[in-house]
CSV table of C-alpha atoms in Angstrom, one decimal:
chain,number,residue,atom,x,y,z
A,147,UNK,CA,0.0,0.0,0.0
A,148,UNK,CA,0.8,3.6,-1.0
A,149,UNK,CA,3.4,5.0,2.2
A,150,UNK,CA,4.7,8.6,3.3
A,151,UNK,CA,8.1,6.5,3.4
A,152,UNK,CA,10.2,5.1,0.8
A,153,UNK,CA,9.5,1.0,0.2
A,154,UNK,CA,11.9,-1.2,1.4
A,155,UNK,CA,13.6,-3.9,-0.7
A,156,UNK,CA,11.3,-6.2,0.1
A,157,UNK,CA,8.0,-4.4,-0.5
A,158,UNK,CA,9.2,-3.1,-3.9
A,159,UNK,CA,9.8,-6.4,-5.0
A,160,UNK,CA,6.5,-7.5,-3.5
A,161,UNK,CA,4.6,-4.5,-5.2
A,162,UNK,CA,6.5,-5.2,-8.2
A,163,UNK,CA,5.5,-9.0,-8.5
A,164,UNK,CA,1.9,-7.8,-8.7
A,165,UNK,CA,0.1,-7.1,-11.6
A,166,UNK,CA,-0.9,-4.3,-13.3
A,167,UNK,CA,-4.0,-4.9,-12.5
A,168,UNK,CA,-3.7,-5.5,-9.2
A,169,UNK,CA,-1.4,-2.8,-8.3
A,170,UNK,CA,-4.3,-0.4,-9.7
A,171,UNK,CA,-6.6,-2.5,-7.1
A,172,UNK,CA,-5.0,-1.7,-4.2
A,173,UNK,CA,-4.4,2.1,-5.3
A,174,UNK,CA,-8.0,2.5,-5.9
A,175,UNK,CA,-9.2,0.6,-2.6
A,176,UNK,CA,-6.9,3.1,-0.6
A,177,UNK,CA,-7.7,5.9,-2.7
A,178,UNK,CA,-11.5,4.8,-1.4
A,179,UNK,CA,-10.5,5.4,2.3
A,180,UNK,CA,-13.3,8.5,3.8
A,181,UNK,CA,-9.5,9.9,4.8
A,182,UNK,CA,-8.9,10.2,1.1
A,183,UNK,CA,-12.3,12.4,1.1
A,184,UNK,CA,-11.0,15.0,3.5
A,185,UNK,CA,-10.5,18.7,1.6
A,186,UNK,CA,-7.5,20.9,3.0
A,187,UNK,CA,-6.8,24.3,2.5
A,188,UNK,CA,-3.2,23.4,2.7
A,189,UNK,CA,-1.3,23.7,-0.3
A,190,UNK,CA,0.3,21.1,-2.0
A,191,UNK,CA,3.9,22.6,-0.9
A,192,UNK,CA,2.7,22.8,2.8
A,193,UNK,CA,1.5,19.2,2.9
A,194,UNK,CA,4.8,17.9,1.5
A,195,UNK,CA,6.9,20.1,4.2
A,196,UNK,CA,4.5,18.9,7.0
A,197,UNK,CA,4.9,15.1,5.3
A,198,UNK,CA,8.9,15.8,5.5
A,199,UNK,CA,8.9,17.2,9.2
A,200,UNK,CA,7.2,13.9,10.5
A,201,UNK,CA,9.2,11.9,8.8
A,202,UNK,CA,12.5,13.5,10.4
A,203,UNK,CA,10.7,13.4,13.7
A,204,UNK,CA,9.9,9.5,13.5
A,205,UNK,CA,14.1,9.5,12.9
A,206,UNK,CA,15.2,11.5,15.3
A,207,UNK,CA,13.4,9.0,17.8
């Protein structure tokens, strides 16, 4: 499934021995979330740096 973090190894190469079709499955099933539904006012540039800052928090421990 679709993460704020880069795949590992392992999950590429499972996400890559999928089908097309089946890769477009699970994109439109988590695309179908009610979380996907939510509107922001945020831009696109402020999601990304609040995206980045919890990622280098989840690092740092």
């Amino acid at each position: 499934m679709p993460s704020e973090l880069p795949p590992t190894e392992v999950e590429l190469a499972e996400w890559n021995a999928l089908t097309r079709e089946q890769q477009i499955a699970r994109y439109r099933e988590y695309f179908a979330h009610p979380d996907c539904e939510a509107f922001t006012a945020d831009t696109p540039e402020e999601i990304l740096a609040a995206a980045r800052a919890q990622v280098a928090a989840r690092r740092r421990g």
